[in-house]
Tab-separated table of C-alpha atoms and ligand atoms in Angstrom:
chain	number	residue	atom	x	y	z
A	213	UNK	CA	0.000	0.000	0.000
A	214	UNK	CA	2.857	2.262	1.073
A	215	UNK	CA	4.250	1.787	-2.700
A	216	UNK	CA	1.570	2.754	-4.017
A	217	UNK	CA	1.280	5.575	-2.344
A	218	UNK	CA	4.298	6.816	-3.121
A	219	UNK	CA	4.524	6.180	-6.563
A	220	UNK	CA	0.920	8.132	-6.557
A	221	UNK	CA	3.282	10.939	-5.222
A	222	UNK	CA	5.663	10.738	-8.051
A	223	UNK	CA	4.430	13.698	-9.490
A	224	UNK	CA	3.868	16.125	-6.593
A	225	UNK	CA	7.920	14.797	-5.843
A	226	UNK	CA	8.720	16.136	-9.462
A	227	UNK	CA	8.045	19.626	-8.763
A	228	UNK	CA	10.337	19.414	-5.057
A	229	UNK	CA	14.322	19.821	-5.728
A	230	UNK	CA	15.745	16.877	-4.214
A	231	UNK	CA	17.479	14.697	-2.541
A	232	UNK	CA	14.404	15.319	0.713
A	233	UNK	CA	13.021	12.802	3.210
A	234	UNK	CA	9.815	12.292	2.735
A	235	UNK	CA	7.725	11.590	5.824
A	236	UNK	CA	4.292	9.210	5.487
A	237	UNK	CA	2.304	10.951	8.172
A	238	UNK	CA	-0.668	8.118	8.251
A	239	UNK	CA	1.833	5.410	8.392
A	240	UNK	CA	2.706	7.257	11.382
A	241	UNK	CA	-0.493	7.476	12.981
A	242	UNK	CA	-1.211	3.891	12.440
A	243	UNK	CA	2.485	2.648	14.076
A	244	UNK	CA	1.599	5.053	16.917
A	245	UNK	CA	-2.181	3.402	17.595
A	246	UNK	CA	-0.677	0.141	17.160
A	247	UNK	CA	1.802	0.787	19.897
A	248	UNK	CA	-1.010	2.398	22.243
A	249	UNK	CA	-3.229	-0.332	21.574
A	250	UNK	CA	-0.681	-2.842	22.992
A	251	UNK	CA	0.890	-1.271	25.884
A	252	UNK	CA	-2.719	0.778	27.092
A	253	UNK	CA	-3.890	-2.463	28.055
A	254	UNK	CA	-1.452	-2.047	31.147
A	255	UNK	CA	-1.726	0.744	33.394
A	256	UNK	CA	1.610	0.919	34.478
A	257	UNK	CA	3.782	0.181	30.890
A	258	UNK	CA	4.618	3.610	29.490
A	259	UNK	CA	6.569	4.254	26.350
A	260	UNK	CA	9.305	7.049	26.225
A	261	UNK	CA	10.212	6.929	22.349
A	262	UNK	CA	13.961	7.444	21.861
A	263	UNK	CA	14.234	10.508	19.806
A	264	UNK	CA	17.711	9.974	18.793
A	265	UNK	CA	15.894	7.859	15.436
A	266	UNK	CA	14.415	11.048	14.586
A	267	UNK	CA	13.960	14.482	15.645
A	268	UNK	CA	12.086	16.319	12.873
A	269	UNK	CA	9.924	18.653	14.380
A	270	UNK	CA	6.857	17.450	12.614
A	271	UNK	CA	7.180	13.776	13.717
A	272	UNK	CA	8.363	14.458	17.323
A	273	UNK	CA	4.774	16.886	17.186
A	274	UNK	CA	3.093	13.716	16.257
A	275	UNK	CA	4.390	11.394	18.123
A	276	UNK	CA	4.117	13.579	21.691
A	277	UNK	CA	0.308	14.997	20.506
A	278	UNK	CA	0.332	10.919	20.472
A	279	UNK	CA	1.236	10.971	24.461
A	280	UNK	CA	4.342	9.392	24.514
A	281	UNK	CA	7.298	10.217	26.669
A	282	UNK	CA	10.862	10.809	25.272
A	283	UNK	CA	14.205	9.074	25.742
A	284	UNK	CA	17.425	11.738	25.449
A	285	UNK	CA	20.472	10.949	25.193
A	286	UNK	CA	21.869	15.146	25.032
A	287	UNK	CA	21.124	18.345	26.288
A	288	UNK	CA	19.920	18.787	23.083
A	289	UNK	CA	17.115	16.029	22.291
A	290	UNK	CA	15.956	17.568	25.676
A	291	UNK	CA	15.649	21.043	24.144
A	292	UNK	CA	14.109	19.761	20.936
A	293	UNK	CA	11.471	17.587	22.883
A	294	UNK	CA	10.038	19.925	25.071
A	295	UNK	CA	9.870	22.572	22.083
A	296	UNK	CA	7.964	20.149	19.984
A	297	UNK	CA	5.509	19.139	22.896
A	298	UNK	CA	6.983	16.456	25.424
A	299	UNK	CA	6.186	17.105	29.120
A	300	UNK	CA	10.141	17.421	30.745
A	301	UNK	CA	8.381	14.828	33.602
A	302	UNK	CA	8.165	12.734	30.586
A	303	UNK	CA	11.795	12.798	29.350
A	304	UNK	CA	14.415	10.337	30.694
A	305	UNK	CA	17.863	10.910	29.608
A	306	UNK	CA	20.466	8.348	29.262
A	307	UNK	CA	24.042	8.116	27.813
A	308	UNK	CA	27.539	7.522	29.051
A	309	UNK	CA	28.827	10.833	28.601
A	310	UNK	CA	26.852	13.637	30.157
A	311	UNK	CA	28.569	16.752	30.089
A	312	UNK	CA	27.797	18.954	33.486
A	313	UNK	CA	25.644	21.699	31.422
A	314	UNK	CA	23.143	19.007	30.123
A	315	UNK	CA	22.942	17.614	33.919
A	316	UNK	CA	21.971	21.611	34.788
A	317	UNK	CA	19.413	21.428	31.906
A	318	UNK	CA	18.038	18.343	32.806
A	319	UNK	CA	18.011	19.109	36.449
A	320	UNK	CA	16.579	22.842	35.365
A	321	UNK	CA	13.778	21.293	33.115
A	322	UNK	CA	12.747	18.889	36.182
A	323	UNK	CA	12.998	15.645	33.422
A	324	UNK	CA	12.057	12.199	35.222
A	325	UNK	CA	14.848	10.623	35.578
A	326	UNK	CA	18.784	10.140	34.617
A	327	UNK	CA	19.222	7.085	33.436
A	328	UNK	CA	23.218	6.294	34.891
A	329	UNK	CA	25.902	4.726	33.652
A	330	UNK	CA	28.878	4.903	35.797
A	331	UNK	CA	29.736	5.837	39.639
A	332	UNK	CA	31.926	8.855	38.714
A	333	UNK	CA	28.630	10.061	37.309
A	334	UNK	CA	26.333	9.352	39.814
A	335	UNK	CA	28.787	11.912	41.654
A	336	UNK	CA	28.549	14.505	39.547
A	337	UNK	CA	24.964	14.463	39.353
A	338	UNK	CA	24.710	14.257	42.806
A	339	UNK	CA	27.508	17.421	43.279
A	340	UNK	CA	25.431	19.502	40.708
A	341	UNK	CA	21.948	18.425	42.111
A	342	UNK	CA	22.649	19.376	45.487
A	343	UNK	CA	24.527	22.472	44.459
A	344	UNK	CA	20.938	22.901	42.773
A	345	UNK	CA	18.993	22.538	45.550
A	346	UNK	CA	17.294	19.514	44.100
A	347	UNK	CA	17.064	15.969	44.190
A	348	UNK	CA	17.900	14.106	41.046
A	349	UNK	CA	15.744	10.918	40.420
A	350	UNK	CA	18.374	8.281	38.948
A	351	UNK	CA	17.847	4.882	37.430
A	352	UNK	CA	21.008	2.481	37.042
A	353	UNK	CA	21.357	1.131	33.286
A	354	UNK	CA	22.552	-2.065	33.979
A	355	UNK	CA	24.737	-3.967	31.846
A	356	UNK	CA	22.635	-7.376	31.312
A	357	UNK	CA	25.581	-8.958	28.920
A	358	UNK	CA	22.792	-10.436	27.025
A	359	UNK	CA	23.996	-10.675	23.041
A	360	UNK	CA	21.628	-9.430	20.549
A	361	UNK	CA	21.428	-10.828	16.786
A	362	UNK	CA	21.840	-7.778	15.129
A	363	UNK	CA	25.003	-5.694	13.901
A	364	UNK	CA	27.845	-5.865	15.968
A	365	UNK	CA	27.944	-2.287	15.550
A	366	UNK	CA	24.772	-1.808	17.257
A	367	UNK	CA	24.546	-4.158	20.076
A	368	UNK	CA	24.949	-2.795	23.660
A	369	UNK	CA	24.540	-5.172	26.125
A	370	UNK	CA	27.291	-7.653	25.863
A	371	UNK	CA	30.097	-7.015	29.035
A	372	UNK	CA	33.032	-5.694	26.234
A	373	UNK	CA	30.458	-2.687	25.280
A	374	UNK	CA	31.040	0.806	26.913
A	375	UNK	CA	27.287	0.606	28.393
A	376	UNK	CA	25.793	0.808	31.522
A	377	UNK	CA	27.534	-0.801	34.888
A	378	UNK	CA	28.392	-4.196	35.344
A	379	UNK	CA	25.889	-6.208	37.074
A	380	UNK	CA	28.352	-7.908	39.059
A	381	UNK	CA	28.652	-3.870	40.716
A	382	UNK	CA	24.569	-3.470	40.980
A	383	UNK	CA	24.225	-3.516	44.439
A	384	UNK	CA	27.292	-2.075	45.144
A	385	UNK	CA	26.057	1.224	42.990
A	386	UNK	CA	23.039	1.008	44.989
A	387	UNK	CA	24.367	1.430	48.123
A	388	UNK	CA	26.301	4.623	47.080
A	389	UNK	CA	23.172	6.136	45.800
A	390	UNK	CA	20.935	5.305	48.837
A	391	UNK	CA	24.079	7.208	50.880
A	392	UNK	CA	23.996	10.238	48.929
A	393	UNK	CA	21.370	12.741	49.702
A	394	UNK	CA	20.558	14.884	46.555
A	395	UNK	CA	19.937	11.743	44.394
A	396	UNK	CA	17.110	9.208	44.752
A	397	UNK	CA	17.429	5.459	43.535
A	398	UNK	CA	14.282	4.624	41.333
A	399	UNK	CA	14.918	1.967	39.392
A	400	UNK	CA	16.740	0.045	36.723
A	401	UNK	CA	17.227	0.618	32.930
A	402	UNK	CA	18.328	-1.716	30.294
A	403	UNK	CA	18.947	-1.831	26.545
A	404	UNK	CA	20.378	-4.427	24.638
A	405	UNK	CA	20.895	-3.063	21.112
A	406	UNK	CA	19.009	-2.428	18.177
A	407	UNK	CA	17.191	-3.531	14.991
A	408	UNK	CA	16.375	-6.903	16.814
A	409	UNK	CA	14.065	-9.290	15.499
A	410	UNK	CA	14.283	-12.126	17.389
A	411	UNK	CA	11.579	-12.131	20.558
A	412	UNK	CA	14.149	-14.605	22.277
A	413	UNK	CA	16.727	-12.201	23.199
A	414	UNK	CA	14.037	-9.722	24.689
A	415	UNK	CA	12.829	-13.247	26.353
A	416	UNK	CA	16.583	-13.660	27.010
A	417	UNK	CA	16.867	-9.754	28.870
A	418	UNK	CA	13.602	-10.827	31.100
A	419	UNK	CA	15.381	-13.913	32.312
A	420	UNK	CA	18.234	-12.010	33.134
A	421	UNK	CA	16.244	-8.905	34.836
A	422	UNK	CA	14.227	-11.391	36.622
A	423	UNK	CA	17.383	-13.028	38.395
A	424	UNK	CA	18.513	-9.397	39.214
A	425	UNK	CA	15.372	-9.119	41.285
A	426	UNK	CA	16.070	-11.755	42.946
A	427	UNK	CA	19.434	-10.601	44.012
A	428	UNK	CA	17.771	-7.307	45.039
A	429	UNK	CA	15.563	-8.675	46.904
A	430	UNK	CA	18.056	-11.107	48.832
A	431	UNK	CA	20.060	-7.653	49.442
A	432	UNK	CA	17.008	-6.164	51.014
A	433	UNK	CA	16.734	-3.760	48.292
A	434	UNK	CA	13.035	-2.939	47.243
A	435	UNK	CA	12.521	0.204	46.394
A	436	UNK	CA	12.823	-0.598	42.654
A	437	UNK	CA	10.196	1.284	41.372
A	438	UNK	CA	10.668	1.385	37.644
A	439	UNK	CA	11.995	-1.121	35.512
A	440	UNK	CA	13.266	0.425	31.487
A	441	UNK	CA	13.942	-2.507	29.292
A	442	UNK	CA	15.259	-0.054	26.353
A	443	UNK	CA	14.477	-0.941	22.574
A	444	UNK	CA	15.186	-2.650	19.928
A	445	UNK	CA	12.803	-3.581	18.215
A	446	UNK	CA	13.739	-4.122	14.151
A	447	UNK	CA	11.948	-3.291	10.775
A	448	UNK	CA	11.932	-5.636	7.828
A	449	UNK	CA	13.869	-3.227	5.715
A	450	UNK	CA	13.959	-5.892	3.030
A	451	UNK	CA	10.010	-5.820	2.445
A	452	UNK	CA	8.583	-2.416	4.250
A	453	UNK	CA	5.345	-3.209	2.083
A	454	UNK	CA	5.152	-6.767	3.903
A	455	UNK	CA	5.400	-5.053	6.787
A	456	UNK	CA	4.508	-1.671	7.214
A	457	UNK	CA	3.845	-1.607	11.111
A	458	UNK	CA	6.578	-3.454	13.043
A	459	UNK	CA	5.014	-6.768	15.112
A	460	UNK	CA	4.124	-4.526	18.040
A	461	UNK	CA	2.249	-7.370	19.262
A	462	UNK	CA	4.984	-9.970	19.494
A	463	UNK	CA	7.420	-7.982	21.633
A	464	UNK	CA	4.415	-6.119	23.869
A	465	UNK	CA	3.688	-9.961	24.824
A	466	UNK	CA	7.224	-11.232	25.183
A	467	UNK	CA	7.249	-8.704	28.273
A	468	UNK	CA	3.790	-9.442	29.629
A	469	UNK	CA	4.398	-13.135	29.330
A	470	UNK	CA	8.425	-13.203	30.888
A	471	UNK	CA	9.156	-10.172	33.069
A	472	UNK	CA	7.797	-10.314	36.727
A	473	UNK	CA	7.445	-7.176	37.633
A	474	UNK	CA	6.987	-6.715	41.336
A	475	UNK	CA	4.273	-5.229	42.854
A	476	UNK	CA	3.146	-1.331	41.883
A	477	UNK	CA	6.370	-1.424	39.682
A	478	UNK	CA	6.137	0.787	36.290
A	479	UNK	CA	7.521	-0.379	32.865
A	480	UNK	CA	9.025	1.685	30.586
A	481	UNK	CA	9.959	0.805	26.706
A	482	UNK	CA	12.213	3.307	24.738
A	483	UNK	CA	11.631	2.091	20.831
A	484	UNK	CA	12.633	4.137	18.426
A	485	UNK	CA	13.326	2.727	14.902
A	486	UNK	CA	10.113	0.244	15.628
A	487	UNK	CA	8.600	3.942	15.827
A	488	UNK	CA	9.402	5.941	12.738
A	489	UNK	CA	11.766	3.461	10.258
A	490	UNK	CA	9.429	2.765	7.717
A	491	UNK	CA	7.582	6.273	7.984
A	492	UNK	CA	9.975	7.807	5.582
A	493	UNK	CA	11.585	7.317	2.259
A	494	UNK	CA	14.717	9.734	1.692
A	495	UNK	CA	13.700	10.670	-2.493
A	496	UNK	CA	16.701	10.831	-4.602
A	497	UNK	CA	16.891	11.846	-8.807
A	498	UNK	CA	19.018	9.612	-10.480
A	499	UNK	CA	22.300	12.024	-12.129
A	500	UNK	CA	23.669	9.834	-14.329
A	501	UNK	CA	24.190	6.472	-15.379
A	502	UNK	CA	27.576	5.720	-15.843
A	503	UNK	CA	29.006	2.312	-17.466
A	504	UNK	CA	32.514	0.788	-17.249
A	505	UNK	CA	34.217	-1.837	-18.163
A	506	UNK	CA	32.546	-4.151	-15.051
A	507	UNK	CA	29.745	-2.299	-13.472
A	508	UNK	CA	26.972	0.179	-14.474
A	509	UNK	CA	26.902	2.915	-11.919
A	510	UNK	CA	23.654	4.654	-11.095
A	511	UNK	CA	24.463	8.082	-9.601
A	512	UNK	CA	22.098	9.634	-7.638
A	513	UNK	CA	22.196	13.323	-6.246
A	514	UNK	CA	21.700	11.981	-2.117
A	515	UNK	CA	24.888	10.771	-0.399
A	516	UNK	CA	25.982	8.920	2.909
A	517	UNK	CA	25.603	12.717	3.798
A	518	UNK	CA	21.587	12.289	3.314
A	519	UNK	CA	21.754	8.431	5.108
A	520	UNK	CA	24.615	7.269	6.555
A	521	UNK	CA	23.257	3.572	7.576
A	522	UNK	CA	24.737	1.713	4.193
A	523	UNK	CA	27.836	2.942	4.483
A	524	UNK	CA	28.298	2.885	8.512
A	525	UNK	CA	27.286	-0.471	8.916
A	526	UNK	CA	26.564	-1.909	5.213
A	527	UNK	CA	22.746	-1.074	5.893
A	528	UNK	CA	20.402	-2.393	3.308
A	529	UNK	CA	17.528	-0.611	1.960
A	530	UNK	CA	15.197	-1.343	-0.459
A	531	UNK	CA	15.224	0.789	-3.499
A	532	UNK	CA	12.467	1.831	-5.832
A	533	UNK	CA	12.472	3.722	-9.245
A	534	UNK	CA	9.358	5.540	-9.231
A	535	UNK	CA	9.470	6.617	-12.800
A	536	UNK	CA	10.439	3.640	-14.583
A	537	UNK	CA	8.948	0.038	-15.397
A	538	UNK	CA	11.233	-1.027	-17.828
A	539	UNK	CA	12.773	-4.421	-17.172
A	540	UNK	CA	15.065	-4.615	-14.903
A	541	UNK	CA	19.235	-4.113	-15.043
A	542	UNK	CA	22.050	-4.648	-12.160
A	543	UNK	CA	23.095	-1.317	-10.908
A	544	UNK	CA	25.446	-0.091	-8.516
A	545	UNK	CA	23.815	2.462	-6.928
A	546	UNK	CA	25.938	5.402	-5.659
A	547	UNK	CA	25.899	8.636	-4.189
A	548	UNK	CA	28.083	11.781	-5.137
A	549	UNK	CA	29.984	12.455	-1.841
A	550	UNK	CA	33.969	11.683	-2.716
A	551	UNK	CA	34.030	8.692	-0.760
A	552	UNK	CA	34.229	5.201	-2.013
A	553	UNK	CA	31.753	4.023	1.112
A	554	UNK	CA	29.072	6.226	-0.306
A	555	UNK	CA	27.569	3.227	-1.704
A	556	UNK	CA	23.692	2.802	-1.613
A	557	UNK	CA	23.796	-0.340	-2.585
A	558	UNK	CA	25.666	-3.304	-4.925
A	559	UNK	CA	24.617	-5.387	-7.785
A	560	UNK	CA	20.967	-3.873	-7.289
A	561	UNK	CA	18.179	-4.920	-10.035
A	562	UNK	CA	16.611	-1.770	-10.664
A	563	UNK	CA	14.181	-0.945	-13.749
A	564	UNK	CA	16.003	0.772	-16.415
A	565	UNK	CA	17.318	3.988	-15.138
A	566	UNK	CA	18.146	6.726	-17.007
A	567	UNK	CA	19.288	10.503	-15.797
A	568	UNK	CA	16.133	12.167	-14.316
A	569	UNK	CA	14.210	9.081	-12.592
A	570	UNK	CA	12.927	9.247	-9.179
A	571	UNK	CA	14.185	6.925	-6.317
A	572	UNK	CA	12.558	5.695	-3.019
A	573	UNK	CA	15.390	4.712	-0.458
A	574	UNK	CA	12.878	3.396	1.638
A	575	UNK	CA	12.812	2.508	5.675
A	576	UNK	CA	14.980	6.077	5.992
A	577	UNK	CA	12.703	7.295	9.180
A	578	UNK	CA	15.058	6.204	12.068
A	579	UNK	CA	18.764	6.992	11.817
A	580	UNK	CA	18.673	8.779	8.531
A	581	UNK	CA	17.629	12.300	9.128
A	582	UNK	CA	19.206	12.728	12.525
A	583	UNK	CA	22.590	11.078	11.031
A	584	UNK	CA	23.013	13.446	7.803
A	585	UNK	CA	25.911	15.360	7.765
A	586	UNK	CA	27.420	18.433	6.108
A	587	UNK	CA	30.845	17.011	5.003
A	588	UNK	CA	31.608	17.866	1.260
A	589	UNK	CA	30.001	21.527	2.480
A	590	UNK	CA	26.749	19.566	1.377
A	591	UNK	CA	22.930	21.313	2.953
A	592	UNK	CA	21.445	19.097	5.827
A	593	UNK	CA	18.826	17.163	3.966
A	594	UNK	CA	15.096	18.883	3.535
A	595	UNK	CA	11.968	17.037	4.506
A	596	UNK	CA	8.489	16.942	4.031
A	597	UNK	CA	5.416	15.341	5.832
A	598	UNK	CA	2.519	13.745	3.256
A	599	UNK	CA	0.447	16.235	5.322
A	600	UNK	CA	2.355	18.498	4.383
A	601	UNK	CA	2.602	17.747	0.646
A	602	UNK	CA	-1.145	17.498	0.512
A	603	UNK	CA	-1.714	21.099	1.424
A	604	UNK	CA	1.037	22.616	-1.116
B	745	LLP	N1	17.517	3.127	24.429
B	745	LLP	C1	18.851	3.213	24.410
B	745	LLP	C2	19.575	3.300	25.675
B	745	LLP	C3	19.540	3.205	23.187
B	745	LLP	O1	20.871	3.274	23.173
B	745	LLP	C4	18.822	3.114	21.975
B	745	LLP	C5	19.490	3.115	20.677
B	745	LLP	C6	17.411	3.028	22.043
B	745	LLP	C7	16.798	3.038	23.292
B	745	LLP	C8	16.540	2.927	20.821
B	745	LLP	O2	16.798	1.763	20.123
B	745	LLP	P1	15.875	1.341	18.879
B	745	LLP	O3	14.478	1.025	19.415
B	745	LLP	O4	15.853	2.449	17.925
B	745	LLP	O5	16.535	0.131	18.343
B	745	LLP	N2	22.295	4.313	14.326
B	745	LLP	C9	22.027	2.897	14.432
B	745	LLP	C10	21.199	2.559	15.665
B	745	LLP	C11	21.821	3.040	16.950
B	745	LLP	C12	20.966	2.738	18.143
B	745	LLP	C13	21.499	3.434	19.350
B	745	LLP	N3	20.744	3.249	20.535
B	745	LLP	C14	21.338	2.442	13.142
B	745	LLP	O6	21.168	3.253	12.244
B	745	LLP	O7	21.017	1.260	12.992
């Protein structure tokens, strides 16, 4: 349906310079109902979406209009979620390296809680807090060394990774919070990577938060109150028609059916790609078609400058000519940016392409806007909700 869609948009994209994101706003809404109509069933889940897939203005509108909370992992994704509508008792705000400004601003805002990765920073906030006045709410991301299937680039809860403290030192950490006065233990956080499709691993991270419990509770310690299991959740990025809306269901249930939560305790999910990944296509005009000895290039005017993911971590997404049906030829399809990486994708059947044609790079909404870059003196990338288009 999607493809349809946007090929019906072909022409309104002919009459936009390009290379732009373009952002399906009712694919949106129905992702976001999806989501509320698995986790509203529990009074006590709560989803903080972690902006870091995407923060264009129009989406983040959307999704906080849609009452969800917001994960942060700067001083900036703080600023840009509570101008675009997200309550700061809302935001939680993770990430190794928090610089003492964004612990003012968070502090300042009154967010919910720092999610915290280390003892030397459980210090600092606690310094800056009290300096404050104030009592910082912290949560303790735990390092559940629980492998992921997904990129190696990605994955975040294995022991070698730079994430979160060591559950070995859980209690430990604990113990120096509950001694220090301007910060309040309130639970624990967890994330073991991304783009994971599997519902065993997210089986495999309940196990392992269900033995911490225990521990806890042999310790005496029960004033967990919140337990954040992170994302993850993948796309099919080789069929986004197949599978417009990510399984919501699957991994909702996975929690419900393997986490024991303890009495009164709150849930909290951070998803991102799940979110926004297949709500955007990043629309590219092919510049020329080049032919050499081995390989016909097809060069298109958006770069690893415009999306990043195929040439950071050999990403691949699907790719649609929108203005041709001619039979199909192998391409190698390439962006302009003087790097040899800044490769779309290799040995791609592709209709006919000649200078001119429109391309979908589809499943661009997570980690594609937010990652574009400047290099080569290039503009960030423009972008346009269907709303949006509709109106022009
Ligand atoms: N929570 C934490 C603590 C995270 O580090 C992340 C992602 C998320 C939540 C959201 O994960 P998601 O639901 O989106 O999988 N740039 C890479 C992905 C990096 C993910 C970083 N952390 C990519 O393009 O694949």
């Amino acid at each position: 349906m999607v493809r349809r869609l946007l090929q019906d948009m072909k022409d309104r994209f002919e009459t936009l310079r390009t290379p732009f994101y373009y952002y399906d706003a009712d694919l949106l809404a129905d992702t976001l109902a999806a989501i509320k109509c698995e986790t509203e069933k529990h009074e006590s889940w709560h989803l903080h979406y972690a902006v870091k897939a995407c923060t264009n203005p129009k989406v983040l509108r959307k999704i906080s209009e849609a009452g969800f909370g917001a994960d942060c992992v700067s001083g900036g994704e703080i600023k840009v979620c509570m101008e675009n509508g997200f309550p700061a008792s809302e935001i939680v705000f993770a990430g190794v390296g928090k610089a003492d400004w964004e612990i003012e601003l968070a502090l300042e805002a009154g967010i919910q809680c720092f999610n915290v990765e280390s003892v030397p920073e459980l210090e600092v906030i606690a310094e800056i807090a009290g300096r404050m006045n104030k009592v910082a709410n912290v949560s303790f991301r735990i390092n559940p060394d629980v492998g992921a299937h997904t990129h190696a680039g990605i994955t975040t809860g294995l022991a070698e990774n730079k994430f979160g403290i060591a559950k070995e030192d859980m209690i430990r950490v604990i113990r120096v919070c509950q001694g220090l006065s301007s910060v309040r233990f309130v639970g624990l956080h967890f994330h073991i990577g991304s783009q994971i499709l599997k519902m065993d691993d997210f089986e495999a991270l309940c196990c392992r938060i269900n033995e911490l419990q225990d521990q806890l509770e042999a310790a005496g310690i029960s004033d967990v109150a919140n337990i954040n299991v992170g994302g993850g959740l993948g796309i099919d990025y080789e069929n986004p028609d197949a599978h417009p809306v990510p399984d919501f269901k699957a991994y909702f249930e996975t929690y419900a059916n393997h986490l024991k939560l303890r009495s009164g305790q709150h849930l909290h999910f951070e998803l991102g790609r799940a979110v926004v990944g297949q709500c955007a296509s990043l629309i590219t005009r092919c510049l020329y078609v080049k032919q050499t000895q081995t390989k016909q290039f097809a060069i298109v005017d958006a770069g690893m400058t415009e999306l990043l993911r195929p040439a950071l971590y050999g990403a691949k997404h699907l790719i649609q000519n929108l203005s041709s049906q001619s039979s199909e030829q192998m391409y190698d399809v390439v962006g302009p940016i003087c790097e040899s990486s800044d490769v779309f994708a290799k040995d791609y059947m592709l209709p006919e392409t000649k200078r001119g044609d429109m391309l979908a790079i589809r499943s661009a909404g997570a980690y594609g806007e937010t990652m574009a870059s400047q290099y080569n003196c290039r503009a960030l990338p423009l972008a346009y909700t269907s709303d949006e288009l509709k109106q022009l």
